[in-house]
Short mmCIF file of C-alpha atoms and ligand atoms in Angstrom, two decimals:
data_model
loop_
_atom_site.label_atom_id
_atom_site.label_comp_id
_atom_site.label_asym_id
_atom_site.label_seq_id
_atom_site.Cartn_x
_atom_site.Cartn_y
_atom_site.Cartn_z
CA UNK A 1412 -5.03 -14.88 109.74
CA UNK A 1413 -8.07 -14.04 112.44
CA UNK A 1414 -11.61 -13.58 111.39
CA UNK A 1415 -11.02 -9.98 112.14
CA UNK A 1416 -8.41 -9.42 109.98
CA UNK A 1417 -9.62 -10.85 106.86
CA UNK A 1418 -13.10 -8.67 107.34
CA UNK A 1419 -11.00 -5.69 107.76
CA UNK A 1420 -9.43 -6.11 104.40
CA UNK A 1421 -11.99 -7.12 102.41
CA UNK A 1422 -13.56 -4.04 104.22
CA UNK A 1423 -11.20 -2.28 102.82
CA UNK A 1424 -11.05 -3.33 99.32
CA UNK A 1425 -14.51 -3.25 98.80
CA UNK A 1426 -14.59 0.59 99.82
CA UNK A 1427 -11.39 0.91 97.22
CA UNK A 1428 -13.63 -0.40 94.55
CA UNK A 1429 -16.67 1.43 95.04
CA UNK A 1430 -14.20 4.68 94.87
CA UNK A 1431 -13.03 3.65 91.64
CA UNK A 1432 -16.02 3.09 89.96
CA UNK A 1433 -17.40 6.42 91.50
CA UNK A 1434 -14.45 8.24 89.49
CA UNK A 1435 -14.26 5.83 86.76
CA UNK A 1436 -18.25 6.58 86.13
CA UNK A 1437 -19.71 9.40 88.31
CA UNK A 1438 -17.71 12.33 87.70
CA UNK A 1439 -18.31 15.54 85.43
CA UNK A 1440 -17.54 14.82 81.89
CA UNK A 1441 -14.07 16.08 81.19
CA UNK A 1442 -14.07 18.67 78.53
CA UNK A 1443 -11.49 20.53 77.07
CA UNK A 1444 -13.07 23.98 77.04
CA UNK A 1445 -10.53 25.30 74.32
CA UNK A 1446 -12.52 22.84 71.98
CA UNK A 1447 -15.90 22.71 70.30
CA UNK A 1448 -16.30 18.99 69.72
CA UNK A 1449 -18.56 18.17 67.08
CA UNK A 1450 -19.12 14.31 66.16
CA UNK A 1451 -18.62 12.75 62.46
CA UNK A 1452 -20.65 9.26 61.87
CA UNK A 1453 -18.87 8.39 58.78
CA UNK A 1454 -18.74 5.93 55.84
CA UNK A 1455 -14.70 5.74 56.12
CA UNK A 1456 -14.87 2.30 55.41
CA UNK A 1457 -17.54 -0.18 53.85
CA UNK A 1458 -19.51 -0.27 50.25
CA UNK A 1459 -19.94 3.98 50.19
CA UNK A 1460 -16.21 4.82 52.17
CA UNK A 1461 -15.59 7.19 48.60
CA UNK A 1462 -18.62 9.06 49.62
CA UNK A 1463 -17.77 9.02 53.80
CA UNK A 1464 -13.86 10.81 52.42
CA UNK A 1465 -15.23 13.39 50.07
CA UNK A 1466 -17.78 14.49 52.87
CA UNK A 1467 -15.16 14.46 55.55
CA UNK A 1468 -12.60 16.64 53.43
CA UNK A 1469 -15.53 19.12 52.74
CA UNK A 1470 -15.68 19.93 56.40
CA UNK A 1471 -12.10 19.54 57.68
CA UNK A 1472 -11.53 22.09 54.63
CA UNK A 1473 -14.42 24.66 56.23
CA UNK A 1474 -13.25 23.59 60.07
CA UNK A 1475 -9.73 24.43 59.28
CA UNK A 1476 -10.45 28.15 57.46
CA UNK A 1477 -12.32 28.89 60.40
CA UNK A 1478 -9.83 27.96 62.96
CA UNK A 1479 -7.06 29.70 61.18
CA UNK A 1480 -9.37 32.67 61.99
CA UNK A 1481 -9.44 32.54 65.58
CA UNK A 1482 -12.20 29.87 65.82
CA UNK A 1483 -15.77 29.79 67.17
CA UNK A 1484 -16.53 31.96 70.43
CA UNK A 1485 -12.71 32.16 70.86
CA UNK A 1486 -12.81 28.18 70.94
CA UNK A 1487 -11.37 26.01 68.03
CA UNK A 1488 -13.86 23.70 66.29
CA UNK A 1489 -12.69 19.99 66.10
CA UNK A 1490 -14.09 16.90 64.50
CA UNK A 1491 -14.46 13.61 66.41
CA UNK A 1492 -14.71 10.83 63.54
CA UNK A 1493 -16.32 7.58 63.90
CA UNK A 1494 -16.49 4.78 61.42
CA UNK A 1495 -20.29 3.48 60.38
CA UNK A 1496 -18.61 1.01 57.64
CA UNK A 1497 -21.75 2.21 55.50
CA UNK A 1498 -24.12 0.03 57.55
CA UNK A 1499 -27.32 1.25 59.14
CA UNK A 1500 -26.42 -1.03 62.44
CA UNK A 1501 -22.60 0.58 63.01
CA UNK A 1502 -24.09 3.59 62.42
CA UNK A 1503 -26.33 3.75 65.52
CA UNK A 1504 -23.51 2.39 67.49
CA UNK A 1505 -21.12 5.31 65.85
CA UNK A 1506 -23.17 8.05 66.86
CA UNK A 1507 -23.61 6.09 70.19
CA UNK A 1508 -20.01 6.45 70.77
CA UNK A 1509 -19.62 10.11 69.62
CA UNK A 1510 -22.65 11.04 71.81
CA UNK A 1511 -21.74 9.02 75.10
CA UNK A 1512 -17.97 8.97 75.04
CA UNK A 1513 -16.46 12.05 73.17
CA UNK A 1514 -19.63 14.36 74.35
CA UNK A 1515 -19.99 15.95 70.93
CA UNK A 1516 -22.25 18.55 70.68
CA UNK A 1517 -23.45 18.29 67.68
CA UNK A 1518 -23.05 15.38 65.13
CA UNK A 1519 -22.51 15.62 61.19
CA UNK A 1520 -23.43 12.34 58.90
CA UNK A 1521 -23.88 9.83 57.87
CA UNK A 1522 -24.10 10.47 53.97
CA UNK A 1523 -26.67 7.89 53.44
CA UNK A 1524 -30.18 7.80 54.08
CA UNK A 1525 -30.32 5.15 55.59
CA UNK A 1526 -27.49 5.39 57.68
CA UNK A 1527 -29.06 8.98 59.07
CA UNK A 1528 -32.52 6.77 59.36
CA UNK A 1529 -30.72 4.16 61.54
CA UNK A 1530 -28.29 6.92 63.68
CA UNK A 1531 -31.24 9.47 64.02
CA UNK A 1532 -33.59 8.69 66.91
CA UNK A 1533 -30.59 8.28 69.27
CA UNK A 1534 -29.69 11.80 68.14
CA UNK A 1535 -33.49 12.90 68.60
CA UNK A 1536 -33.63 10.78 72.28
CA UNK A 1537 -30.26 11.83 73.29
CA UNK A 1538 -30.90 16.13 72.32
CA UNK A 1539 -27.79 16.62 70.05
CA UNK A 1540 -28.25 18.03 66.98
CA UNK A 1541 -27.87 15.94 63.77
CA UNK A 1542 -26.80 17.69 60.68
CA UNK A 1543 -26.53 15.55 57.14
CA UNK A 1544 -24.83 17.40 54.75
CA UNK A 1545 -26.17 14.82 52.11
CA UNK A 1546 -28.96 12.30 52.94
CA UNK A 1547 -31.81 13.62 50.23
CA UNK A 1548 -34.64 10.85 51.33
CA UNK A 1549 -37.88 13.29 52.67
CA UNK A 1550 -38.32 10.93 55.82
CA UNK A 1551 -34.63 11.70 56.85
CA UNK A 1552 -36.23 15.37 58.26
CA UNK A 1553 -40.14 14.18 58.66
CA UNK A 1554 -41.28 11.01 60.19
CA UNK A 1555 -43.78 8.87 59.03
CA UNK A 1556 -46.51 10.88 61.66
CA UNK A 1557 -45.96 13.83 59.42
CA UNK A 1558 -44.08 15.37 62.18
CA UNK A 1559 -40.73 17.72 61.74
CA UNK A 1560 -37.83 16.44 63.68
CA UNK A 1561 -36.72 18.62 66.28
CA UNK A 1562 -33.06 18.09 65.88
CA UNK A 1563 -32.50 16.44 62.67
CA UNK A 1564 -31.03 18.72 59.66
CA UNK A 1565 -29.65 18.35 55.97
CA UNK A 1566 -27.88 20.70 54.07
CA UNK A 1567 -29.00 19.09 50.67
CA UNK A 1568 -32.28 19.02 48.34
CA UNK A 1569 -34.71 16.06 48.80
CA UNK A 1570 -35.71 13.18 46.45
CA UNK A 1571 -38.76 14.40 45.93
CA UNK A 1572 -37.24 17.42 44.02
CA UNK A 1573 -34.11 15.00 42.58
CA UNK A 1574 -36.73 12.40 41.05
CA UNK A 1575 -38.90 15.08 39.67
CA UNK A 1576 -35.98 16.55 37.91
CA UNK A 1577 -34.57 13.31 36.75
CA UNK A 1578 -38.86 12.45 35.47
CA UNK A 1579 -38.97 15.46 33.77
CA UNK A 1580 -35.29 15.25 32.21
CA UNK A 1581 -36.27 11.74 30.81
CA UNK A 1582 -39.51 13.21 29.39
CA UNK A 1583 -38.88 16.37 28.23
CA UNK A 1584 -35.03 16.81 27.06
CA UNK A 1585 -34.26 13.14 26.51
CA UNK A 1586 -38.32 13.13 24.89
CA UNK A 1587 -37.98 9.23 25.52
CA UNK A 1588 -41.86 7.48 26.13
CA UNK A 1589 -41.21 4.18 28.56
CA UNK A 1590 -39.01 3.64 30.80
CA UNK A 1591 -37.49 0.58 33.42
CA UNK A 1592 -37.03 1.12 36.77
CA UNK A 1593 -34.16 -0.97 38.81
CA UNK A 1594 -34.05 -0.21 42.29
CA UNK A 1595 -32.05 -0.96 45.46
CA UNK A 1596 -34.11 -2.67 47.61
CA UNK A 1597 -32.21 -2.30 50.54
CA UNK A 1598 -31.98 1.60 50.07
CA UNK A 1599 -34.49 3.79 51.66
CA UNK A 1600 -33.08 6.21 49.10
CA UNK A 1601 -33.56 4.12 46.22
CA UNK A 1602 -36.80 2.88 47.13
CA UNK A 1603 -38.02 6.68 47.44
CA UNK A 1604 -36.85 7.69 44.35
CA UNK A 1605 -38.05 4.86 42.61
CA UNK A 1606 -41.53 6.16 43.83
CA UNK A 1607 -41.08 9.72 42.81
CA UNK A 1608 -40.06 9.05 39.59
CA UNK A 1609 -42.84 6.60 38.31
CA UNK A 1610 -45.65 9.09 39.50
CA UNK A 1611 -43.69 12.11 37.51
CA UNK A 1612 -42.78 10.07 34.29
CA UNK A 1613 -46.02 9.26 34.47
CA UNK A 1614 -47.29 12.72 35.28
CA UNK A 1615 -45.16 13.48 32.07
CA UNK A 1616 -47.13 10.82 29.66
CA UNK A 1617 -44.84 8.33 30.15
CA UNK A 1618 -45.25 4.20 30.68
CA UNK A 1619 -42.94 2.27 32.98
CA UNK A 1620 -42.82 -0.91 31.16
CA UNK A 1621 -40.28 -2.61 33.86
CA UNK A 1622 -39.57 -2.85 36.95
CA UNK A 1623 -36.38 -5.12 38.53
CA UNK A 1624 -34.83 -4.86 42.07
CA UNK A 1625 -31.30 -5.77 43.47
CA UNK A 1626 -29.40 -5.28 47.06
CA UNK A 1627 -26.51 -3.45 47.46
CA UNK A 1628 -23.24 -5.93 47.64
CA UNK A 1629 -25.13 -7.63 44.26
CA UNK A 1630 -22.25 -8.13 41.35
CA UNK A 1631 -24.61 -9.93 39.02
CA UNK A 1632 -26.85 -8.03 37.39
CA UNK A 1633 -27.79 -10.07 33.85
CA UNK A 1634 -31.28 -11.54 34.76
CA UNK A 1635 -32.74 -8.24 35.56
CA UNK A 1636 -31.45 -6.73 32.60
CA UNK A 1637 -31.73 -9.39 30.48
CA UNK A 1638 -35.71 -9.35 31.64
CA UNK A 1639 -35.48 -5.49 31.17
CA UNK A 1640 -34.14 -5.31 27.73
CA UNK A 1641 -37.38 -7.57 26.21
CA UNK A 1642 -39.41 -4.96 27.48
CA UNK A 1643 -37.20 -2.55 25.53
CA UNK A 1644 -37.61 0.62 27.44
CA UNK A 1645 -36.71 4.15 25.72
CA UNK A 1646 -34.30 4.60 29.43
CA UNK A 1647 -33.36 2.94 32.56
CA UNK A 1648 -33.42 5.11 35.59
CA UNK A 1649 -31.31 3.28 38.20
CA UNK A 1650 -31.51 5.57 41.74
CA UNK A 1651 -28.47 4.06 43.59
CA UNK A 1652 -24.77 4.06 44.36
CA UNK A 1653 -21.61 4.15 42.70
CA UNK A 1654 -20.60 0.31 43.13
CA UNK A 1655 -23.34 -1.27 42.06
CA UNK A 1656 -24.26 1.44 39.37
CA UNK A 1657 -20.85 0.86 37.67
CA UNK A 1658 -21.55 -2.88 37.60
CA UNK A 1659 -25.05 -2.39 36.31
CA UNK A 1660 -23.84 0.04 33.32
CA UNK A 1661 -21.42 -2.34 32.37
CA UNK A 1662 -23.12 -5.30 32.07
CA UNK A 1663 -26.08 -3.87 30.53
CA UNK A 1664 -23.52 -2.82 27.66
CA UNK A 1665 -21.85 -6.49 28.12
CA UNK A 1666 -25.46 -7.49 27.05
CA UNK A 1667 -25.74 -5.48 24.01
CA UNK A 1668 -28.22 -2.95 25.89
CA UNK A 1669 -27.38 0.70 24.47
CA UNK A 1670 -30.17 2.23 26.05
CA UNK A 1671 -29.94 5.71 27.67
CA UNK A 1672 -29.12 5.06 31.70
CA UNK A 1673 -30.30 8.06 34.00
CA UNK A 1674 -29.72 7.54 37.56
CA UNK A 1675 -29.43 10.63 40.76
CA UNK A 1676 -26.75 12.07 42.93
CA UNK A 1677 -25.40 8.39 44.14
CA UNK A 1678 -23.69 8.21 40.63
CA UNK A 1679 -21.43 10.97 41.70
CA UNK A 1680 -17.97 8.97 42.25
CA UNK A 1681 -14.66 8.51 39.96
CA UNK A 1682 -15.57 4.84 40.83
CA UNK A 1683 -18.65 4.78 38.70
CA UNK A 1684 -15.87 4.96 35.65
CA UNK A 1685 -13.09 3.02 37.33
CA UNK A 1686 -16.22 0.22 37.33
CA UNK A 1687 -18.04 0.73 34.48
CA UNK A 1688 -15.14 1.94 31.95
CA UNK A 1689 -15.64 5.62 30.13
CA UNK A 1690 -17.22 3.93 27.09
CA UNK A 1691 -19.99 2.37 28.47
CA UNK A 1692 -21.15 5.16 30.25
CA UNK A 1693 -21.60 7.50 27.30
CA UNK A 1694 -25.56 8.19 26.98
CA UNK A 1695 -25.89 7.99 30.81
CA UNK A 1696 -26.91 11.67 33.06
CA UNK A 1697 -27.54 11.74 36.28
CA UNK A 1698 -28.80 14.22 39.11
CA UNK A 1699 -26.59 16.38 41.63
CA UNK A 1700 -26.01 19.12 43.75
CA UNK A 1701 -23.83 21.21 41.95
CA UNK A 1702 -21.30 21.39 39.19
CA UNK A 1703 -17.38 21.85 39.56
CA UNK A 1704 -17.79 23.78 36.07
CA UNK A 1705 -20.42 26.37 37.42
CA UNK A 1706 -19.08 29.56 36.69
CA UNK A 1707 -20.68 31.08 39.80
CA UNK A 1708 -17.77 32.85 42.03
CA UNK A 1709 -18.55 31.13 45.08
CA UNK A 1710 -18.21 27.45 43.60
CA UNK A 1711 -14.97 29.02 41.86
CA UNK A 1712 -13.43 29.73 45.05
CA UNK A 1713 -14.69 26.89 46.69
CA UNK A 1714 -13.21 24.57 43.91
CA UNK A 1715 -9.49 26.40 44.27
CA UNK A 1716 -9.35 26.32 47.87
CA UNK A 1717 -10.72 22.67 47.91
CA UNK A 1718 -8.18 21.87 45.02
CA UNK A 1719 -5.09 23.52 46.95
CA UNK A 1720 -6.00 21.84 49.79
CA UNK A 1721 -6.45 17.92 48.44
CA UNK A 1722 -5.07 18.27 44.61
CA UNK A 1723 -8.59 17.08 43.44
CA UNK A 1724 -11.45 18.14 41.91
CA UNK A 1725 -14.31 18.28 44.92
CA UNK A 1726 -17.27 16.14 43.89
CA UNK A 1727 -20.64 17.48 45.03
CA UNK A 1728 -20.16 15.21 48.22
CA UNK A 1729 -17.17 17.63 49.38
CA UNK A 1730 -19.01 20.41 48.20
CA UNK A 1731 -21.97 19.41 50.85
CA UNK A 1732 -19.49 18.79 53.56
CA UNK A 1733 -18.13 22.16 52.96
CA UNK A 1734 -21.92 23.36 53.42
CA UNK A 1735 -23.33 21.55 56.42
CA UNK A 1736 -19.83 22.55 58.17
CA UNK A 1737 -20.37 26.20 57.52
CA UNK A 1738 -24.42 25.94 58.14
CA UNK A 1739 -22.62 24.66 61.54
CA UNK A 1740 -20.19 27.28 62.40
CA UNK A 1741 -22.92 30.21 61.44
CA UNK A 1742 -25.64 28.34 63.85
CA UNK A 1743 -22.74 28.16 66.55
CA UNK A 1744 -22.31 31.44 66.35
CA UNK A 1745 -25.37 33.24 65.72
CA UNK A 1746 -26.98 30.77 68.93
CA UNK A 1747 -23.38 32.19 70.72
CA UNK A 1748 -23.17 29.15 72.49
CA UNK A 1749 -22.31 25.81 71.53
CA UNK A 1750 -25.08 24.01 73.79
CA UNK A 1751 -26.86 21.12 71.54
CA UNK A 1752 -30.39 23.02 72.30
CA UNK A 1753 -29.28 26.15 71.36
CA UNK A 1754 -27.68 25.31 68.14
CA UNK A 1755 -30.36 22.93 67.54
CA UNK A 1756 -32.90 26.42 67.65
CA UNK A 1757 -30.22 28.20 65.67
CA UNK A 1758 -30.18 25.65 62.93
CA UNK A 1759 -33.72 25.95 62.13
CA UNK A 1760 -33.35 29.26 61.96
CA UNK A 1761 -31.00 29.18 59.00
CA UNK A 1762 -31.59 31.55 56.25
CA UNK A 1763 -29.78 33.15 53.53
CA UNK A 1764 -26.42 31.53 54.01
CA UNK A 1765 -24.11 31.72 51.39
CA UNK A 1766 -22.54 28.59 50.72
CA UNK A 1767 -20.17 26.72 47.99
CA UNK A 1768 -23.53 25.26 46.16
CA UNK A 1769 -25.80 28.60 46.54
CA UNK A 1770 -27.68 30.55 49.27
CA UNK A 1771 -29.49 28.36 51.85
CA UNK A 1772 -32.38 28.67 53.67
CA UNK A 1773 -33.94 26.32 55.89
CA UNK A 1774 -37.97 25.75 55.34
CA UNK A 1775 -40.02 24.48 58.16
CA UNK A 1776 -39.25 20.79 57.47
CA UNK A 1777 -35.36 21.29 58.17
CA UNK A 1778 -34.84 21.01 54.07
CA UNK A 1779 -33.17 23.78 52.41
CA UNK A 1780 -34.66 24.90 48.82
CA UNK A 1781 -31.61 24.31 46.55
CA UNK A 1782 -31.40 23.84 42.61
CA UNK A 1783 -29.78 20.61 40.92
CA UNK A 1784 -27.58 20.01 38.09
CA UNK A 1785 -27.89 17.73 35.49
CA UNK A 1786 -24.56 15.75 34.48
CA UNK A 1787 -24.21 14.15 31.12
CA UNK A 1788 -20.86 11.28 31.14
CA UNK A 1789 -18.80 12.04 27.97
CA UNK A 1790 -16.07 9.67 27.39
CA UNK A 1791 -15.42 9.08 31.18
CA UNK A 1792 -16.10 12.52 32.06
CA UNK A 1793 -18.81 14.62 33.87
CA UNK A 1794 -20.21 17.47 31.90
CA UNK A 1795 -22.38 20.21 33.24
CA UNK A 1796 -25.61 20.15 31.01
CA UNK A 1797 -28.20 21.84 32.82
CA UNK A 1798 -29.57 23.36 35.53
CA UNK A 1799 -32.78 23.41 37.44
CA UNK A 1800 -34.57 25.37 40.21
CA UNK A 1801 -36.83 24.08 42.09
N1 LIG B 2599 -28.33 11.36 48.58
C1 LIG B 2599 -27.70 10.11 48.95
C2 LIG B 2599 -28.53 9.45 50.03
O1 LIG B 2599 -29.40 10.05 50.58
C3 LIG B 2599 -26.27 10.33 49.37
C4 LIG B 2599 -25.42 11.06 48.35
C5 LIG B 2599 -25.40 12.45 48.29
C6 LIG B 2599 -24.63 10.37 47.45
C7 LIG B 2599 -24.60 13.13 47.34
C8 LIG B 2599 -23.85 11.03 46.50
C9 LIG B 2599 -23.86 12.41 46.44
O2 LIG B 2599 -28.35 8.32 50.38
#
């Protein structure tokens, strides 16, 4: 073949390529503009994946009312999942994905704080909207500068208020006087609450008399609580998640500790008793964001629909889902538009929303002002025992 020739077709192919990479790359983003696409960074799989379900089924359950009622701005609203595997890491690159490949315009998740910590500032640098229905840790909505985060939301209370609740609960209705504190040291929730509740149990006349940490993925728990039980605390207040806390109950029990066990909204999975067995949890209460026993008509409907819907019970996980998803849809429609910046202004803006857990209104730090529950385990089971405002 002449010199010519062969010039002319790599000529050629090399203007072929550059074509396809133009239209491969370049063009508009294609978007289907009967669909509002909103983004899911999710625990589906991984140490939390109970908690990642529950949320998801909260706000498929909202997503799909809504759409069976002619949608959003005469669009339907759709959820995008993406799998974090409950780790900080896969949840940047989740929310990554969601953001540069699906185009979502808003994201909901992850459920744990430090998950929303990790997934966050690519929210913040990329202008979308994050919404957690159920990250509680204060930073999650304020960064360490004291500044608010422009577009970072929860639809939950915040461990300052959970701790408090669960300090004053050990002090005043269980009237115990020292208390050990085991924390997950790989949990910026943990680690916060931890915090809170030493300077209220204190605050209360209390003494913390121990203090052990573990990571999450730890199954051996016997040093620390062997160490913990000479120092023969009135309670333990454990701040962490379901896996671990089930392990922790039972071998505390294993080791002939019958001490009262108080621990925060983490506890809230059928695991915990799968784990731990129903007898060794008796004596143990923890914090949460609502009760399915709460005779309030809104959680009442919220439980049947939720119940026809999955044949479960909703833990207070689905019960946030449900929220954040309908804190969603009302910002969507109140900015009437479903541009990130505009929901982003009409998220802030949230107030008086009535939701499955109460009436919502945002305050200034993106944290809605919401009142807890109090769950006591009896034989296996949750039990409604009291209620707080904040
Ligand atoms: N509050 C937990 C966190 O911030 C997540 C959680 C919420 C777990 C509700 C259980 C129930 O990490």
């Amino acid at each position: 073949m002449s010199k010519k020739w062969l010039s002319l077709i790599s000529m050629v192919l090399a203007i072929g390529m550059v074509a396809v990479l133009a239209v491969g790359c370049g063009g508009p983003a294609k978007t289907d503009s009967t669909e509002i696409k909103i983004g899911g960074d999710f625990e589906i799989t991984g140490g939390v994946a109970n908690f990642g379900k529950s949320t998801v089924n909260g706000i498929q359950l909202a997503f799909k009312e809504v759409n069976a009622k002619g949608g959003i701005l005469g669009k339907k609203i759709v959820l995008v999942l993406a799998d974090n595997k409950s780790e900080p890491s896969e949840a940047a690159n989740a929310i990554t994905k969601l953001i540069t490949q699906d185009k979502v315009v808003t994201v909901l998740g992850p459920v744990a704080s430090s998950n929303v910590l990790a997934a966050s500032q690519i929210a913040i640098d990329n202008k979308i909207p994050l919404l957690t229905a159920t990250a509680t840790a204060s930073k999650v909505t304020v960064g360490d500068d004291g500044k608010v985060k422009d577009y970072i939301f929860r639809a939950c209370f915040i461990d300052p208020f959970q701790g408090e609740v669960m300090a004053n609960f050990a002090a005043k209705s269980l009237k115990v006087k020292t208390a050990a504190i085991y924390v997950d040291n790989a949990s910026d929730y943990s680690k916060g609450l931890a915090q809170v509740f030493e300077e209220k149990f204190i605050k209360n006349g209390g003494q913390i008399v121990a203090r052990e940490a573990f990571l999450a993925k730890d199954t051996d728990f016997k040093s620390a609580l062997t160490k913990m039980k000479a120092s023969n605390p009135d309670v333990i207040f454990i701040p962490a998640y379901y896996q671990e806390v089930g392990l922790i109950v039972k071998q505390a029990r294993e080791l002939g500790m019958n001490t009262p066990m108080i621990g925060t909204d983490g506890w809230d999975s059928p695991k915990v008793v799968e784990i731990a067995g129903a007898a060794a949890l008796n004596n143990t209460f923890f914090s949460n964001h609502y009760s399915p026993e709460d005779k309030d008509p809104h959680v009442t409907s919220f439980v049947e629909a939720y119940k026809k819907e999955y044949g479960q019970v909703p833990d207070a996980l689905a019960a946030l889902g449900y929220d954040a998803a309908l804190m969603l849809i009302d910002a969507i429609k109140r900015a009437n538009s479903a541009e990130p910046a505009k929901i982003k202004d009409a998220l802030a803006q949230t107030k008086n929303l009535q939701v499955s857990t109460g009436i919502l209104t945002l305050d200034a730090s993106h944290n809605p002002v919401k009142s807890a529950v109090v769950i006591e385990l009896k034989d296996g089971k949750q039990t409604f025992k009291e209620k707080i405002n904040p």
